[in-house]
Coordinates of C-alpha atoms in Angstrom, one line a residue:
M1 CA 26.4 95.8 144.0
S2 CA 25.6 96.1 140.4
L3 CA 24.2 99.3 138.9
F4 CA 21.3 97.2 137.6
D5 CA 20.5 95.4 140.9
D6 CA 17.3 97.2 141.7
D7 CA 13.6 97.1 140.8
F8 CA 13.9 99.6 138.1
Y9 CA 16.0 97.3 135.9
S10 CA 14.5 94.0 137.0
S11 CA 11.9 91.9 135.2
R12 CA 10.5 90.6 138.5
V13 CA 7.4 92.0 140.0
S14 CA 8.1 93.8 143.3
R15 CA 6.4 92.7 146.5
R16 CA 5.8 96.3 147.3
K17 CA 4.0 96.7 144.1
N18 CA 1.7 93.8 144.9
R19 CA 0.9 95.2 148.3
W20 CA 0.4 98.7 146.7
I21 CA -2.4 97.3 144.3
Q22 CA -4.2 95.2 146.9
E23 CA -7.7 96.3 147.9
D24 CA -8.4 97.0 151.5
A25 CA -12.0 97.7 152.3
K26 CA -11.2 99.1 155.7
Q27 CA -8.5 101.6 154.5
S28 CA -8.4 104.0 151.5
K29 CA -5.6 103.8 148.9
V30 CA -4.4 107.2 149.8
L31 CA -3.8 106.2 153.4
R32 CA -2.3 102.9 152.2
S33 CA 0.2 104.6 149.9
K34 CA 1.1 107.0 152.7
S35 CA 1.8 104.3 155.1
N36 CA 4.0 102.4 152.6
W37 CA 5.8 105.5 151.2
S38 CA 9.6 104.9 151.1
N39 CA 12.7 107.0 150.6
M40 CA 13.1 105.2 147.2
R41 CA 9.8 106.4 146.0
V42 CA 10.5 109.9 147.1
A43 CA 13.8 109.9 145.2
V44 CA 12.1 108.5 142.1
L45 CA 9.3 111.1 142.2
S46 CA 11.7 113.9 142.8
S47 CA 13.9 112.8 139.9
T48 CA 10.9 112.5 137.6
I49 CA 9.6 115.9 138.5
S50 CA 13.1 117.5 138.1
A51 CA 13.6 115.8 134.7
A52 CA 10.2 117.0 133.5
A53 CA 10.9 120.6 134.6
A54 CA 14.3 120.5 132.9
V55 CA 12.6 119.4 129.6
L56 CA 10.0 122.1 129.8
L57 CA 12.6 124.7 130.6
F58 CA 14.8 123.6 127.7
G59 CA 11.9 123.5 125.3
T60 CA 10.9 127.0 126.3
L61 CA 14.4 128.5 125.9
F62 CA 15.1 126.6 122.6
Y63 CA 11.8 127.4 120.9
H64 CA 11.4 130.8 122.4
G65 CA 8.0 130.0 123.8
G66 CA 6.7 128.7 120.5
D67 CA 4.5 125.7 119.9
S68 CA 6.6 122.6 120.4
S69 CA 4.3 120.5 118.3
D70 CA 5.1 122.6 115.3
K71 CA 8.8 123.0 115.8
K72 CA 10.3 120.0 117.6
T73 CA 10.0 117.4 114.8
P74 CA 11.6 119.5 112.0
A75 CA 14.4 120.7 114.3
A76 CA 15.3 117.2 115.4
S77 CA 15.2 116.0 111.8
S78 CA 17.4 118.9 110.7
A79 CA 19.9 118.2 113.4
V80 CA 20.2 114.5 112.3
T81 CA 20.5 115.5 108.6
A82 CA 23.2 118.1 109.4
T83 CA 25.2 115.6 111.4
Q84 CA 25.1 113.0 108.6
T85 CA 26.0 115.4 105.7
A86 CA 28.7 117.0 107.7
D87 CA 30.7 113.7 107.7
P88 CA 33.5 114.4 105.2
Y89 CA 34.0 110.7 104.4
E90 CA 30.3 110.3 103.4
K91 CA 30.5 113.5 101.4
T92 CA 33.5 112.3 99.3
I93 CA 31.7 109.0 98.6
T94 CA 28.5 110.7 97.6
A95 CA 30.2 113.4 95.4
A96 CA 32.4 110.8 93.7
A97 CA 29.4 108.6 92.9
K98 CA 27.6 111.5 91.4
V99 CA 30.3 112.5 88.9
R100 CA 32.2 109.2 88.1
P101 CA 29.7 108.0 85.5
M102 CA 30.3 111.2 83.5
V103 CA 34.1 111.0 83.5
V104 CA 35.8 109.4 80.4
S105 CA 39.2 108.5 79.2
V106 CA 40.3 110.4 76.1
I107 CA 42.7 108.6 73.8
N108 CA 44.9 110.5 71.3
E109 CA 45.7 108.3 68.2
Q110 CA 48.1 109.3 65.5
Y111 CA 49.7 107.6 62.5
A112 CA 52.9 105.7 63.2
L113 CA 55.9 107.1 61.2
G114 CA 56.6 103.6 59.8
G115 CA 53.1 103.4 58.4
I116 CA 53.7 106.2 55.8
S117 CA 54.7 105.1 52.4
S118 CA 57.0 107.7 51.0
S119 CA 58.1 105.6 48.0
T120 CA 54.8 105.5 46.3
G121 CA 53.6 108.9 47.5
D122 CA 50.2 107.3 48.4
D123 CA 50.1 106.9 52.2
S124 CA 46.4 106.5 52.6
E125 CA 46.3 102.7 52.6
A126 CA 49.6 102.2 54.5
A127 CA 48.7 104.8 57.2
E128 CA 45.2 103.7 57.7
G129 CA 46.2 100.6 59.6
Q130 CA 49.0 102.3 61.5
L131 CA 47.0 104.4 63.9
Q132 CA 48.5 104.1 67.3
Q133 CA 47.8 105.4 70.8
V134 CA 50.2 108.2 71.7
G135 CA 48.6 109.6 74.8
V136 CA 45.7 109.2 77.2
G137 CA 43.9 111.9 79.1
S138 CA 40.6 112.5 80.7
G139 CA 37.4 114.4 80.1
V140 CA 33.9 115.0 81.6
I141 CA 30.5 114.9 79.9
F142 CA 28.8 118.2 80.7
E143 CA 25.9 118.6 78.2
K144 CA 23.5 116.5 76.1
K145 CA 21.7 118.0 73.1
D146 CA 20.2 116.8 69.8
G147 CA 21.4 113.2 70.3
K148 CA 24.9 114.3 71.1
A149 CA 26.9 114.5 74.3
L150 CA 29.6 117.1 74.8
I151 CA 32.9 116.5 76.7
V152 CA 35.4 119.1 77.9
T153 CA 39.1 118.2 78.1
N154 CA 42.5 119.8 77.7
Y155 CA 43.8 121.0 74.3
H156 CA 47.1 119.3 74.8
V157 CA 45.3 115.9 75.3
I158 CA 44.0 115.9 71.7
S159 CA 46.6 118.1 70.1
G160 CA 47.9 116.6 66.8
S161 CA 45.5 113.7 66.8
E162 CA 44.3 111.9 63.7
R163 CA 41.5 110.3 65.7
V164 CA 40.2 110.7 69.2
E165 CA 38.6 107.8 71.1
V166 CA 36.6 108.1 74.2
T167 CA 36.3 105.2 76.8
M168 CA 33.3 105.2 79.2
T169 CA 33.4 103.9 82.7
D170 CA 31.6 100.8 81.6
G171 CA 34.5 100.0 79.3
T172 CA 32.8 100.8 76.0
S173 CA 34.6 103.0 73.5
R174 CA 33.3 105.5 71.0
V175 CA 35.0 107.7 68.3
A176 CA 34.8 111.4 69.2
T177 CA 34.6 114.5 67.0
I178 CA 36.6 117.6 67.9
V179 CA 34.2 120.4 68.2
G180 CA 36.9 123.0 68.9
G181 CA 40.1 123.6 70.8
D182 CA 42.1 126.5 72.2
Q183 CA 45.8 126.2 72.8
I184 CA 46.1 129.4 74.9
T185 CA 43.6 128.3 77.6
D186 CA 44.4 124.6 77.0
L187 CA 40.8 123.6 76.6
A188 CA 39.0 121.5 74.0
V189 CA 35.4 120.3 73.5
L190 CA 34.6 116.8 72.0
Q191 CA 31.3 115.3 70.8
I192 CA 30.1 111.8 70.9
D193 CA 26.8 110.0 70.5
D194 CA 24.7 110.2 73.7
K195 CA 23.3 106.7 73.5
G196 CA 23.2 105.2 77.0
I197 CA 24.4 108.3 78.6
G198 CA 22.2 109.5 81.5
D199 CA 23.0 112.5 83.6
V200 CA 25.7 115.1 82.9
A201 CA 28.1 116.8 85.2
E202 CA 27.0 120.0 86.9
F203 CA 29.3 123.0 86.8
G204 CA 29.9 124.8 90.1
E205 CA 31.4 128.2 90.9
S206 CA 35.2 128.4 91.3
S207 CA 35.0 132.0 92.5
K208 CA 33.4 130.6 95.8
L209 CA 36.2 128.2 96.6
R210 CA 38.3 128.8 99.7
N211 CA 41.9 127.9 100.6
G212 CA 41.9 124.6 102.5
E213 CA 38.6 123.4 101.0
W214 CA 38.5 119.7 100.2
V215 CA 38.3 118.7 96.5
M216 CA 38.7 115.6 94.4
A217 CA 40.2 114.8 91.0
I218 CA 38.7 112.1 88.8
G219 CA 40.4 110.8 85.7
S220 CA 42.7 108.2 84.1
P221 CA 46.1 108.6 85.7
L222 CA 48.7 106.5 83.8
G223 CA 45.8 105.1 81.8
L224 CA 44.0 103.7 84.9
G225 CA 40.5 104.8 84.2
D226 CA 37.9 105.8 86.8
S227 CA 40.5 106.8 89.4
L228 CA 39.9 109.1 92.3
S229 CA 42.3 111.3 94.4
S230 CA 41.5 113.9 97.0
G231 CA 43.2 116.8 98.7
I232 CA 42.7 120.5 99.5
I233 CA 42.9 123.7 97.6
S234 CA 46.4 125.2 98.3
K235 CA 45.6 128.5 96.6
T236 CA 42.4 129.6 94.9
T237 CA 44.2 131.8 92.4
R238 CA 47.8 131.2 91.1
M239 CA 49.2 132.9 88.0
I240 CA 51.5 130.5 86.2
P241 CA 53.7 131.4 83.1
V242 CA 53.1 129.0 80.3
S243 CA 55.2 128.1 77.2
L244 CA 52.6 127.6 74.5
N245 CA 55.0 126.1 72.0
Q246 CA 56.8 124.0 74.6
D247 CA 60.1 125.7 73.7
G248 CA 61.0 126.8 77.2
N249 CA 60.0 130.5 76.5
Y250 CA 57.1 131.7 78.5
D251 CA 54.7 133.5 76.1
W252 CA 51.5 133.4 78.1
E253 CA 50.3 133.6 81.7
Q254 CA 47.3 131.7 82.9
E255 CA 45.2 131.6 86.1
F256 CA 45.0 128.3 87.9
I257 CA 43.7 126.7 91.1
Q258 CA 46.6 125.2 93.0
I259 CA 45.8 121.9 94.6
D260 CA 47.7 119.2 96.5
T261 CA 45.5 116.5 95.1
S262 CA 47.5 113.8 93.2
I263 CA 47.7 114.7 89.5
N264 CA 49.5 112.4 87.1
Q265 CA 49.8 111.8 83.4
G266 CA 46.3 110.9 82.3
N267 CA 44.5 113.1 84.8
S268 CA 44.7 116.1 82.3
G269 CA 41.3 117.2 81.2
G270 CA 39.4 115.4 84.0
P271 CA 37.2 117.3 86.5
L272 CA 38.1 118.8 89.8
I273 CA 35.0 118.5 92.0
D274 CA 33.9 119.9 95.3
L275 CA 32.2 117.8 98.0
D276 CA 28.8 118.6 96.5
G277 CA 29.8 116.8 93.3
R278 CA 30.0 119.9 91.2
V279 CA 32.9 120.6 88.7
V280 CA 34.9 123.5 89.9
G281 CA 38.0 123.1 87.7
I282 CA 39.6 121.2 84.8
N283 CA 42.8 119.4 85.9
S284 CA 45.6 120.6 83.6
M285 CA 49.1 120.0 84.9
K286 CA 51.5 119.4 87.8
I287 CA 55.0 120.4 88.6
A288 CA 57.2 117.3 88.2
D289 CA 60.7 117.8 89.6
I290 CA 63.0 116.3 92.1
G291 CA 61.8 117.3 95.6
V292 CA 58.4 118.5 94.4
E293 CA 55.3 116.9 95.9
G294 CA 51.6 117.8 95.8
V295 CA 51.7 120.8 93.5
G296 CA 49.0 120.4 90.9
F297 CA 46.9 122.9 88.9
A298 CA 43.4 123.1 87.5
I299 CA 41.8 125.6 85.3
P300 CA 39.0 127.5 87.2
I301 CA 35.6 126.5 85.8
D302 CA 34.5 130.1 85.8
N303 CA 37.3 130.9 83.4
A304 CA 36.6 127.8 81.3
K305 CA 32.9 128.5 80.8
P306 CA 33.1 131.3 78.3
I307 CA 35.9 129.4 76.4
I308 CA 33.7 126.3 76.2
D309 CA 30.8 128.4 75.0
S310 CA 32.9 129.9 72.2
L311 CA 34.3 126.6 71.2
I312 CA 30.8 125.2 70.9
K313 CA 29.5 128.1 68.9
Y314 CA 32.5 128.9 66.7
G315 CA 34.9 126.0 67.0
V316 CA 37.6 128.5 68.1
V317 CA 38.0 131.4 70.6
K318 CA 37.7 134.6 68.7
R319 CA 40.4 137.1 69.7
P320 CA 41.8 140.3 68.2
Y321 CA 44.6 139.5 65.7
L322 CA 47.7 141.8 65.4
G323 CA 49.7 139.6 63.1
V324 CA 53.3 139.6 64.5
Y325 CA 55.7 136.9 65.4
T326 CA 58.0 138.2 68.0
L327 CA 61.1 137.6 70.1
D328 CA 61.5 139.2 73.5
L329 CA 64.3 141.7 73.6
D330 CA 65.8 140.4 76.9
Q331 CA 65.9 136.9 75.4
Y332 CA 67.6 138.2 72.3
L333 CA 70.2 140.1 74.2
A334 CA 70.9 137.0 76.4
Q335 CA 71.5 135.0 73.2
Q336 CA 73.8 137.6 71.8
A337 CA 75.8 137.7 75.0
L338 CA 76.4 134.0 74.8
T339 CA 77.3 133.9 71.1
K340 CA 79.1 137.2 70.5
P341 CA 82.8 136.6 69.8
K342 CA 85.4 138.3 72.0
D343 CA 87.6 139.2 69.1
N344 CA 86.0 141.9 66.9
M345 CA 87.8 140.4 63.9
D346 CA 85.5 137.4 64.2
V347 CA 82.2 139.3 64.2
P348 CA 79.9 137.7 61.6
N349 CA 78.8 139.8 58.7
T350 CA 75.5 138.1 58.2
G351 CA 72.3 139.3 59.8
V352 CA 69.3 137.3 61.1
D353 CA 67.7 137.7 57.7
G354 CA 70.8 136.6 55.8
S355 CA 71.6 140.1 54.6
S356 CA 75.2 141.5 54.6
V357 CA 76.0 143.6 57.7
E358 CA 79.1 145.7 58.1
P359 CA 80.5 145.5 61.7
N360 CA 80.0 148.8 63.6
A361 CA 77.9 150.2 60.7
G362 CA 75.8 153.2 61.7
V363 CA 72.3 154.1 60.7
D364 CA 73.3 155.4 57.2
G365 CA 76.2 153.0 56.6
D366 CA 78.7 155.4 58.2
T367 CA 81.4 153.2 59.8
D368 CA 82.2 155.9 62.3
S369 CA 79.8 155.3 65.1
S370 CA 81.6 157.3 67.8
S371 CA 79.0 160.1 67.5
L372 CA 76.1 157.7 68.0
S373 CA 74.7 156.9 71.4
D374 CA 72.7 154.0 69.9
A375 CA 74.0 150.4 70.2
V376 CA 74.4 148.8 66.8
D377 CA 74.0 145.1 67.0
D378 CA 75.9 142.8 64.8
T379 CA 72.6 141.6 63.2
G380 CA 71.7 145.1 62.1
I381 CA 69.3 145.8 65.0
I382 CA 69.8 149.2 66.5
I383 CA 68.8 149.4 70.2
P384 CA 68.7 152.9 71.7
D385 CA 70.2 153.3 75.1
E386 CA 66.8 154.3 76.7
V387 CA 65.2 151.1 75.5
K388 CA 65.4 148.3 78.0
D389 CA 62.3 146.2 77.2
G390 CA 60.3 145.4 74.1
V391 CA 59.7 142.7 71.5
I392 CA 61.4 142.3 68.2
V393 CA 59.3 141.6 65.1
L394 CA 60.5 138.4 63.4
E395 CA 57.7 138.4 60.9
A396 CA 54.7 140.7 60.1
V397 CA 51.6 139.4 58.5
G398 CA 47.9 140.4 58.2
P399 CA 47.1 143.8 59.8
S400 CA 50.7 144.5 60.9
Q401 CA 52.1 143.9 57.4
E402 CA 49.4 146.1 55.9
A403 CA 50.3 148.8 58.4
G404 CA 54.0 148.7 57.4
L405 CA 55.7 146.8 60.2
K406 CA 58.8 144.9 59.2
F407 CA 61.4 142.4 60.3
N408 CA 63.6 143.8 63.2
D409 CA 61.2 146.5 64.2
L410 CA 61.3 146.8 68.0
I411 CA 57.8 147.3 69.6
T412 CA 57.9 149.0 72.9
K413 CA 54.2 150.2 73.5
L414 CA 50.7 149.2 72.5
D415 CA 48.6 152.4 72.8
K416 CA 50.2 154.0 75.9
T417 CA 51.0 150.7 77.7
P418 CA 54.7 149.6 77.8
I419 CA 55.3 146.2 76.3
G420 CA 58.3 144.2 77.6
S421 CA 57.5 140.7 76.4
T422 CA 55.4 138.6 74.1
M423 CA 53.4 137.6 77.1
E424 CA 52.6 141.2 77.9
L425 CA 51.7 141.9 74.3
R426 CA 49.2 139.0 74.2
K427 CA 47.7 139.9 77.6
Y428 CA 47.1 143.5 76.5
L429 CA 45.5 142.4 73.2
Y430 CA 43.2 139.7 74.7
E431 CA 42.3 141.5 77.9
H432 CA 41.9 145.1 76.6
K433 CA 41.1 144.9 72.9
K434 CA 38.4 143.4 70.7
I435 CA 38.1 142.5 67.1
G436 CA 37.7 145.7 65.1
D437 CA 39.3 148.0 67.6
T438 CA 42.0 150.4 66.6
I439 CA 45.4 150.1 68.3
E440 CA 48.5 152.4 68.2
I441 CA 51.9 150.7 68.1
T442 CA 55.1 152.5 69.2
Y443 CA 58.2 150.9 67.7
Y444 CA 61.8 151.6 66.8
R445 CA 63.2 151.1 63.3
D446 CA 66.9 151.7 62.7
G447 CA 67.1 153.3 66.1
E448 CA 64.3 155.9 65.4
K449 CA 61.0 156.0 67.2
Q450 CA 57.9 155.7 65.1
T451 CA 54.2 155.1 65.6
V452 CA 51.5 153.5 63.5
K453 CA 47.8 152.8 64.0
L454 CA 46.0 149.8 62.6
Q455 CA 42.7 148.0 63.0
L456 CA 42.7 144.6 64.7
S457 CA 41.1 141.8 62.7
E458 CA 39.9 138.3 63.4
K459 CA 42.4 135.5 62.8
S460 CA 41.5 133.3 60.0
K461 CA 42.5 129.6 59.4
D462 CA 44.9 130.8 56.7
D463 CA 46.8 132.8 59.4
D464 CA 47.7 129.7 61.4

């Protein structure tokens, strides 16, 4: 027998029902219904009463005795909305649709080497037609003001460019002006005409991110514009050493968000967004090596905001300027260990600065160094036994030169803080000092400890 083979699910009119509604002048309806009462009707009535009681009881418990007419409808609506918005697939689609129109491709154009006319000395005409694309990155429009739209991207995306071109999601291109850039934080701000540009991207709060949270990267990987990739946050805060000059020597340490979202060439400068469509980071780099998968990094937007503000206001990030070009002591010693001849007769007699150096010469030119506990290097640098870390001054300019620092001075402290590398020197300056502050430098010259105080200045364009 089918589940639906009964009167409750049939379109036919029951004979019992016909008999139930017939008029009988000689007998009341009450008596009639009693005489025709069946087990089925008893079961139906009992079920109905039980269901009604359950609904009333549930309503009382759920609304704590409140007025159901006031609370039922909003609660039901909220439950439906929560169920819909909790769907991660829908949220990725909604978030991507919100931000994608604001994401652009950033094209770095430079003059081709063959386009420069060295024979005539006039390269303006020859080079003008030889601009070529040397790199593609991404950017995101975050502000509109006074007929202009501002775009944030990576510094390395536009570094060395003669012209920067921006391609919108609709395929149109515009020439961009560089408002400012900062190599240390790898951020830059561009400006274009805001014609046809609607909304701008909303910045979120990277400090509220959690490990495992879903995020998406939008950009132009391999030049393929308007491309999406998704993943999770592997680590909200990861300190990564950076070589600013790309020479293999780490001279800065930067905070990143580590993600497993696919990041490829061309993604640099594009936004990392959360599932609410807010920019929480600027995609910056990935680790590309054999056996490495899903290790990408983005600059936290909370760290980027003050840099962006400074670039808009000044075109640069104003930082205290010491005026020294340095080499880490441990790096220097490693180089010396590799190049130092085994035979003392082959020790070179030329220092780093090209001056003549006598092998084993002491502080005052005394060739008998047996009484000295200081190590005399074959370049003329005297490194005391107690000194294990520091930075060697290769050139002193600006405030340092005015204070008397010279080539081969070995800096070991700033104020009372030990300095073991160029990275530590920079971090101390930028995190603990401001323009105009006084700083005390402890250094060794010819093996003797000295100190000097100087006032930190602002770096000018002539100091670059």
